[in-house]
């Protein structure tokens, strides 16, 4: 029995994750906001009328909208509870499967990696996790689409990394999943387009055969993104959201001013909501022997500074956005003139930390894929430059960046040769995750 359990630890962990998630979701109901609106709309229109209305008057996210309609109209809350628990289990497993496909000489550590993958949820900000994974409507649009995106990338990963699993039959599910994900959330569409394009370019540079279906899959992703972006409802939604969420001066911002508030918001998210993923990357570099001692010291300094907010020391994290509550419209826009010296210092510090991390990742691995994923994590948030809900929607937007950074962490873990060091890192991730969750208990209790 002990031997059986040891051989099936990953399956037991996945099963335990599903059961725990389902137990939590049994206490979740439709919210009285968007969930109630979608529930009413789904029961008052037929499928085609609903999609046409949404496309013309609100959004081009037809993939996610179609799934939302089906869940609210035909599935119901109990279907969502079971399906969402499945998705919450498939998400880390799917990310880990892509990591394993990218391995060459590294020997995987399945159980330890599974623990890190599942505890990656606890490294997230609780509001990011809640809006993207626990809120009914948000989970369908974000987490379910994330799972679709991950499994849609399996064929290109098999082709590029020569796993031996590549097959034309994979496209029977990959192409529909690509269409669904690309027409759901713009960030996932860009991730799909980016990784598919990079994969095809990698094959061309190696002068290897490029499967026609990969080109078709990329074309589907691009067309889906264009059709979604061209929806007439997008302009109407943007105008409505500008009136609802931001003051009138938002429309009068110059390009430099607009770039500033986007950069400030982006860097602030790294310093607050995503900091533990950065800490994990820096810690892995410290544990790997290939990094020079001076760089390890710098990584250690950045890591300590990132953890100080848990001791209520916000010198390195406060960029002047603390007064903004995403649940309410803002009275005035942030600006450089309103920043204190401390705010400017924190912003410069985290810009330096971000640049350092990009350089750090290039030294940690011979592959450009981790660096490309890091760039994707940054660019996925930069897309909010075009949205007036940059502050209201930010918590959900961070989710894609979290997943890309988790992908990087899981890839770097495989480079740790010592079993003891791998175990020590897993323990560190568990401690960070529990610490992060406990520090946000007041927020959790306020939402119950």
C-alpha positions as semicolon CSV with decimal commas, in nm:
position;residue;x (nm);y (nm);z (nm)
1;X;0,000;0,000;0,000
2;X;0,284;0,241;0,089
3;X;0,455;0,167;-0,243
4;X;0,126;0,220;-0,429
5;X;0,071;0,554;-0,257
6;X;0,428;0,666;-0,334
7;X;0,385;0,582;-0,702
8;X;0,051;0,760;-0,723
9;X;0,123;1,067;-0,510
10;X;0,053;1,306;-0,796
11;X;-0,286;1,147;-0,866
12;X;-0,375;1,162;-0,498
13;X;-0,275;1,528;-0,486
14;X;-0,489;1,606;-0,791
15;X;-0,784;1,417;-0,642
16;X;-0,741;1,597;-0,311
17;X;-0,730;1,930;-0,496
18;X;-1,056;1,850;-0,673
19;X;-1,233;1,747;-0,352
20;X;-1,113;2,054;-0,161
21;X;-1,209;2,286;-0,446
22;X;-1,553;2,125;-0,480
23;X;-1,610;2,155;-0,105
24;X;-1,533;2,528;-0,123
25;X;-1,745;2,583;-0,434
26;X;-2,047;2,423;-0,263
27;X;-2,064;2,745;-0,059
28;X;-2,043;2,971;-0,365
29;X;-2,359;3,115;-0,519
30;X;-2,434;3,357;-0,801
31;X;-2,333;3,712;-0,714
32;X;-2,599;3,984;-0,719
33;X;-2,400;4,175;-0,983
34;X;-2,287;4,035;-1,319
35;X;-2,394;3,678;-1,234
36;X;-2,752;3,790;-1,181
37;X;-2,745;3,989;-1,506
38;X;-2,611;3,692;-1,705
39;X;-2,858;3,453;-1,545
40;X;-3,150;3,676;-1,641
41;X;-3,019;3,735;-1,995
42;X;-2,958;3,364;-2,056
43;X;-3,315;3,278;-1,957
44;X;-3,476;3,560;-2,155
45;X;-3,309;3,512;-2,496
46;X;-3,229;3,226;-2,728
47;X;-2,862;3,144;-2,792
48;X;-2,821;3,325;-3,126
49;X;-3,008;3,636;-3,010
50;X;-2,796;3,652;-2,696
51;X;-2,466;3,633;-2,886
52;X;-2,583;3,885;-3,147
53;X;-2,693;4,129;-2,877
54;X;-2,366;4,100;-2,686
55;X;-2,153;4,135;-3,001
56;X;-2,337;4,445;-3,120
57;X;-2,384;4,621;-2,787
58;X;-2,112;4,514;-2,546
59;X;-1,824;4,278;-2,634
60;X;-1,663;4,064;-2,902
61;X;-1,576;3,783;-2,659
62;X;-1,806;3,535;-2,829
63;X;-1,625;3,224;-2,707
64;X;-1,656;3,308;-2,341
65;X;-2,002;3,456;-2,388
66;X;-2,126;3,135;-2,551
67;X;-1,994;2,927;-2,263
68;X;-2,138;3,166;-2,004
69;X;-2,479;3,138;-2,172
70;X;-2,469;2,758;-2,175
71;X;-2,361;2,733;-1,811
72;X;-2,626;2,976;-1,684
73;X;-2,904;2,846;-1,911
74;X;-2,844;2,470;-1,917
75;X;-2,588;2,393;-1,648
76;X;-2,681;2,583;-1,336
77;X;-2,487;2,637;-1,018
78;X;-2,426;2,270;-0,938
79;X;-2,285;2,204;-1,284
80;X;-2,055;2,502;-1,236
81;X;-1,941;2,376;-0,895
82;X;-1,831;2,041;-1,034
83;X;-1,689;2,180;-1,359
84;X;-1,501;2,459;-1,183
85;X;-1,339;2,212;-0,943
86;X;-1,227;2,010;-1,247
87;X;-1,084;2,322;-1,411
88;X;-0,906;2,427;-1,093
89;X;-0,737;2,085;-1,095
90;X;-0,661;2,080;-1,467
91;X;-0,503;2,426;-1,468
92;X;-0,183;2,352;-1,269
93;X;-0,162;2,004;-1,421
94;X;-0,182;2,154;-1,770
95;X;0,087;2,414;-1,697
96;X;0,313;2,142;-1,558
97;X;0,258;1,925;-1,867
98;X;0,383;2,211;-2,088
99;X;0,685;2,252;-1,860
100;X;0,771;1,883;-1,895
101;X;0,750;1,907;-2,272
102;X;1,013;2,182;-2,265
103;X;1,263;1,977;-2,063
104;X;1,573;1,845;-2,235
105;X;1,844;1,720;-2,000
106;X;1,671;1,808;-1,673
107;X;1,519;1,526;-1,473
108;X;1,166;1,615;-1,362
109;X;1,050;1,602;-1,002
110;X;0,681;1,523;-1,052
111;X;0,545;1,530;-0,698
112;X;0,745;1,832;-0,582
113;X;0,650;2,017;-0,901
114;X;0,284;1,929;-0,847
115;X;0,298;2,073;-0,497
116;X;0,448;2,397;-0,631
117;X;0,190;2,409;-0,912
118;X;-0,104;2,375;-0,673
119;X;0,042;2,608;-0,412
120;X;0,092;2,860;-0,692
121;X;-0,270;2,958;-0,630
122;X;-0,177;3,067;-0,278
123;X;0,104;3,285;-0,413
124;X;-0,158;3,495;-0,592
125;X;-0,334;3,792;-0,442
126;X;-0,661;3,666;-0,295
127;X;-0,866;3,910;-0,504
128;X;-0,693;3,798;-0,823
129;X;-0,761;3,434;-0,739
130;X;-1,116;3,511;-0,630
131;X;-1,218;3,708;-0,937
132;X;-1,056;3,464;-1,181
133;X;-1,130;3,130;-1,015
134;X;-1,413;3,155;-0,761
135;X;-1,650;3,418;-0,899
136;X;-1,889;3,224;-1,126
137;X;-1,880;3,450;-1,431
138;X;-1,512;3,539;-1,385
139;X;-1,402;3,176;-1,353
140;X;-1,573;3,080;-1,681
141;X;-1,411;3,367;-1,869
142;X;-1,066;3,344;-1,711
143;X;-0,986;3,007;-1,558
144;X;-1,177;2,793;-1,806
145;X;-1,028;2,989;-2,094
146;X;-0,682;2,952;-1,940
147;X;-0,724;2,572;-1,940
148;X;-0,836;2,585;-2,304
149;X;-0,534;2,800;-2,393
150;X;-0,290;2,562;-2,221
151;X;-0,422;2,250;-2,395
152;X;-0,436;2,432;-2,728
153;X;-0,059;2,488;-2,699
154;X;0,026;2,119;-2,658
155;X;0,080;2,045;-3,032
156;X;0,321;2,334;-3,086
157;X;0,511;2,236;-2,770
158;X;0,539;1,876;-2,894
159;X;0,659;1,994;-3,235
160;X;0,918;2,242;-3,107
161;X;1,060;2,030;-2,823
162;X;1,044;1,700;-3,017
163;X;0,864;1,505;-2,747
164;X;0,753;1,235;-2,989
165;X;0,388;1,298;-2,905
166;X;0,312;1,531;-3,195
167;X;0,021;1,412;-3,407
168;X;-0,221;1,565;-3,653
169;X;-0,501;1,424;-3,439
170;X;-0,407;1,677;-3,168
171;X;-0,551;1,952;-3,383
172;X;-0,899;1,800;-3,354
173;X;-0,912;1,955;-3,009
174;X;-0,637;2,221;-3,038
175;X;-0,801;2,426;-3,315
176;X;-1,148;2,447;-3,149
177;X;-0,984;2,533;-2,816
178;X;-0,779;2,802;-2,992
179;X;-1,093;2,952;-3,144
180;X;-1,270;2,946;-2,808
181;X;-0,982;3,094;-2,606
182;X;-0,888;3,358;-2,866
183;X;-1,248;3,483;-2,878
184;X;-1,282;3,496;-2,499
185;X;-1,013;3,707;-2,335
186;X;-0,777;3,926;-2,536
187;X;-0,480;3,833;-2,317
188;X;-0,519;3,463;-2,394
189;X;-0,553;3,544;-2,762
190;X;-0,220;3,729;-2,752
191;X;-0,059;3,441;-2,559
192;X;-0,178;3,195;-2,823
193;X;-0,069;3,411;-3,114
194;X;0,266;3,481;-2,949
195;X;0,358;3,124;-2,857
196;X;0,233;2,978;-3,185
197;X;0,429;3,236;-3,385
198;X;0,745;3,182;-3,179
199;X;0,708;2,805;-3,217
200;X;0,678;2,829;-3,594
201;X;0,973;3,069;-3,614
202;X;1,180;2,830;-3,399
203;X;1,108;2,545;-3,640
204;X;1,195;2,762;-3,941
205;X;1,524;2,874;-3,783
206;X;1,617;2,511;-3,727
207;X;1,519;2,446;-4,091
208;X;1,270;2,185;-3,984
209;X;0,935;2,099;-4,136
210;X;0,652;2,322;-4,018
211;X;0,324;2,128;-3,997
212;X;0,052;2,296;-4,201
213;X;-0,197;2,260;-3,917
214;X;0,025;2,476;-3,693
215;X;-0,003;2,753;-3,952
216;X;-0,379;2,696;-3,967
217;X;-0,399;2,712;-3,587
218;X;-0,207;3,042;-3,585
219;X;-0,436;3,180;-3,857
220;X;-0,743;3,080;-3,654
221;X;-0,604;3,259;-3,348
222;X;-0,528;3,577;-3,547
223;X;-0,868;3,582;-3,722
224;X;-1,049;3,517;-3,394
225;X;-0,862;3,803;-3,229
226;X;-0,945;4,038;-3,517
227;X;-1,315;3,941;-3,521
228;X;-1,333;3,992;-3,144
229;X;-1,156;4,329;-3,161
230;X;-1,378;4,448;-3,447
231;X;-1,704;4,397;-3,254
232;X;-1,925;4,710;-3,268
233;X;-2,005;4,660;-2,901
234;X;-1,646;4,730;-2,797
235;X;-1,677;5,102;-2,870
236;X;-2,007;5,124;-2,687
237;X;-1,866;4,939;-2,386
238;X;-1,556;5,161;-2,376
239;X;-1,767;5,478;-2,384
240;X;-1,993;5,346;-2,109
241;X;-1,702;5,241;-1,891
242;X;-1,533;5,579;-1,934
243;X;-1,845;5,744;-1,795
244;X;-1,874;5,493;-1,512
245;X;-1,522;5,421;-1,386
246;X;-1,296;5,719;-1,455
247;X;-1,326;6,099;-1,427
248;X;-1,373;6,315;-1,735
249;X;-1,003;6,407;-1,759
250;X;-0,921;6,046;-1,860
251;X;-1,032;6,125;-2,217
252;X;-0,801;6,430;-2,220
253;X;-0,483;6,247;-2,119
254;X;-0,183;6,297;-2,346
255;X;0,006;5,989;-2,463
256;X;0,291;6,042;-2,208
257;X;0,036;6,084;-1,927
258;X;-0,149;5,773;-2,036
259;X;0,177;5,579;-2,058
260;X;0,267;5,694;-1,709
261;X;-0,051;5,572;-1,540
262;X;-0,016;5,238;-1,723
263;X;0,346;5,200;-1,615
264;X;0,265;5,300;-1,257
265;X;-0,022;5,050;-1,240
266;X;0,190;4,775;-1,402
267;X;0,489;4,816;-1,171
268;X;0,262;4,848;-0,868
269;X;0,105;4,511;-0,955
270;X;0,451;4,352;-0,958
271;X;0,534;4,503;-0,619
272;X;0,208;4,399;-0,455
273;X;-0,002;4,133;-0,627
274;X;0,274;3,939;-0,809
275;X;0,570;3,986;-0,575
276;X;0,589;3,625;-0,450
277;X;0,637;3,493;-0,803
278;X;0,932;3,730;-0,844
279;X;1,068;3,615;-0,508
280;X;1,042;3,252;-0,621
281;X;1,239;3,328;-0,940
282;X;1,508;3,516;-0,748
283;X;1,532;3,237;-0,491
284;X;1,576;2,975;-0,762
285;X;1,864;3,175;-0,907
286;X;2,027;3,185;-0,565
287;X;1,998;2,807;-0,537
288;X;2,142;2,739;-0,883
289;X;2,524;2,723;-0,902
290;X;2,545;2,887;-1,247
291;X;2,470;3,237;-1,116
292;X;2,756;3,465;-1,007
293;X;2,773;3,550;-0,633
294;X;2,720;3,923;-0,694
295;X;2,399;3,853;-0,883
296;X;2,282;3,621;-0,605
297;X;2,335;3,900;-0,353
298;X;2,136;4,140;-0,570
299;X;1,857;3,881;-0,602
300;X;1,857;3,837;-0,226
301;X;1,827;4,211;-0,169
302;X;1,534;4,236;-0,413
303;X;1,367;3,936;-0,247
304;X;1,398;4,080;0,105
305;X;1,261;4,415;-0,012
306;X;0,967;4,239;-0,178
307;X;0,880;4,057;0,146
308;X;0,894;4,365;0,371
309;X;0,525;4,459;0,317
310;X;0,433;4,149;0,520
311;X;0,600;4,330;0,810
312;X;0,400;4,644;0,721
313;X;0,706;4,814;0,571
314;X;0,578;4,956;0,240
315;X;0,878;5,168;0,139
316;X;0,944;4,947;-0,167
317;X;0,581;4,879;-0,261
318;X;0,377;5,199;-0,220
319;X;0,348;5,382;-0,551
320;X;0,062;5,610;-0,455
321;X;-0,227;5,385;-0,564
322;X;-0,334;5,278;-0,217
323;X;-0,640;5,502;-0,219
324;X;-0,794;5,324;-0,520
325;X;-1,064;5,065;-0,449
326;X;-1,128;4,857;-0,765
327;X;-1,491;4,812;-0,666
328;X;-1,567;5,186;-0,696
329;X;-1,512;5,457;-0,960
330;X;-1,216;5,686;-0,892
331;X;-1,253;6,059;-0,824
332;X;-0,919;6,166;-0,969
333;X;-0,653;6,006;-1,183
334;X;-0,304;5,931;-1,052
335;X;-0,027;6,147;-1,192
336;X;0,344;6,197;-1,146
337;X;0,275;6,532;-0,976
338;X;0,081;6,356;-0,701
339;X;0,359;6,110;-0,621
340;X;0,576;6,155;-0,313
341;X;0,951;6,098;-0,309
342;X;0,882;5,760;-0,151
343;X;0,638;5,668;-0,429
344;X;0,895;5,759;-0,695
345;X;1,163;5,557;-0,514
346;X;0,937;5,248;-0,498
347;X;0,850;5,277;-0,866
348;X;1,214;5,314;-0,973
349;X;1,312;5,024;-0,745
350;X;1,062;4,785;-0,904
351;X;1,144;4,896;-1,256
352;X;1,505;4,805;-1,174
353;X;1,385;4,475;-1,023
354;X;1,192;4,393;-1,341
355;X;1,487;4,469;-1,569
356;X;1,714;4,269;-1,339
357;X;1,475;3,972;-1,353
358;X;1,478;3,970;-1,734
359;X;1,861;3,968;-1,732
360;X;1,857;3,709;-1,454
361;X;1,630;3,474;-1,650
362;X;1,857;3,491;-1,953
363;X;2,146;3,366;-1,738
364;X;1,941;3,095;-1,564
365;X;1,854;2,904;-1,879
366;X;1,985;2,844;-2,229
367;X;1,632;2,872;-2,368
368;X;1,460;3,195;-2,464
369;X;1,115;3,058;-2,377
370;X;1,125;3,162;-2,008
371;X;1,227;3,512;-2,114
372;X;0,950;3,513;-2,374
373;X;0,699;3,405;-2,107
374;X;0,824;3,685;-1,880
375;X;0,774;3,936;-2,161
376;X;0,425;3,792;-2,208
377;X;0,349;3,844;-1,840
378;X;0,439;4,210;-1,878
379;X;0,265;4,268;-2,212
380;X;-0,056;4,099;-2,097
381;X;-0,096;4,378;-1,844
382;X;0,022;4,651;-2,081
383;X;-0,293;4,584;-2,286
384;X;-0,485;4,772;-2,017
385;X;-0,342;5,091;-2,167
386;X;-0,644;5,075;-2,398
387;X;-0,906;5,015;-2,127
388;X;-1,069;5,272;-1,897
389;X;-1,127;4,989;-1,646
390;X;-0,755;4,962;-1,582
391;X;-0,813;5,001;-1,207
392;X;-1,149;4,822;-1,186
393;X;-1,046;4,516;-1,391
394;X;-0,686;4,494;-1,276
395;X;-0,738;4,215;-1,027
396;X;-0,855;3,978;-1,300
397;X;-0,593;4,097;-1,547
398;X;-0,314;3,991;-1,310
399;X;-0,427;3,627;-1,342
400;X;-0,265;3,573;-1,683
401;X;0,064;3,720;-1,559
402;X;0,052;3,492;-1,253
403;X;0,013;3,184;-1,473
404;X;0,304;3,282;-1,698
405;X;0,529;3,349;-1,399
406;X;0,424;3,015;-1,245
407;X;0,522;2,849;-1,574
408;X;0,867;3,006;-1,544
409;X;0,908;2,895;-1,181
410;X;0,809;2,536;-1,260
411;X;1,057;2,525;-1,546
412;X;1,344;2,656;-1,333
413;X;1,272;2,408;-1,052
414;X;1,367;2,123;-1,286
415;X;1,721;2,264;-1,301
416;X;1,780;2,199;-0,931
417;X;1,994;1,886;-0,919
418;X;1,994;1,822;-0,545
419;X;1,685;1,649;-0,403
420;X;1,741;1,824;-0,070
421;X;1,751;2,165;-0,237
422;X;1,437;2,086;-0,436
423;X;1,261;1,983;-0,116
424;X;1,380;2,298;0,060
425;X;1,243;2,513;-0,224
426;X;0,907;2,334;-0,211
427;X;0,892;2,401;0,163
428;X;0,971;2,769;0,096
429;X;0,687;2,791;-0,158
430;X;0,444;2,628;0,087
431;X;0,551;2,871;0,362
432;X;0,518;3,172;0,130
433;X;0,176;3,052;0,014
434;X;0,042;2,997;0,365
435;X;0,191;3,328;0,481
436;X;0,028;3,507;0,188
437;X;-0,310;3,348;0,258
438;X;-0,299;3,422;0,632
439;X;-0,204;3,784;0,568
440;X;-0,524;3,825;0,365
441;X;-0,765;3,655;0,606
442;X;-0,937;3,990;0,684
443;X;-1,007;4,037;0,312
444;X;-1,139;3,681;0,283
445;X;-1,368;3,727;0,583
446;X;-1,500;4,057;0,445
447;X;-1,612;3,876;0,127
448;X;-1,800;3,596;0,303
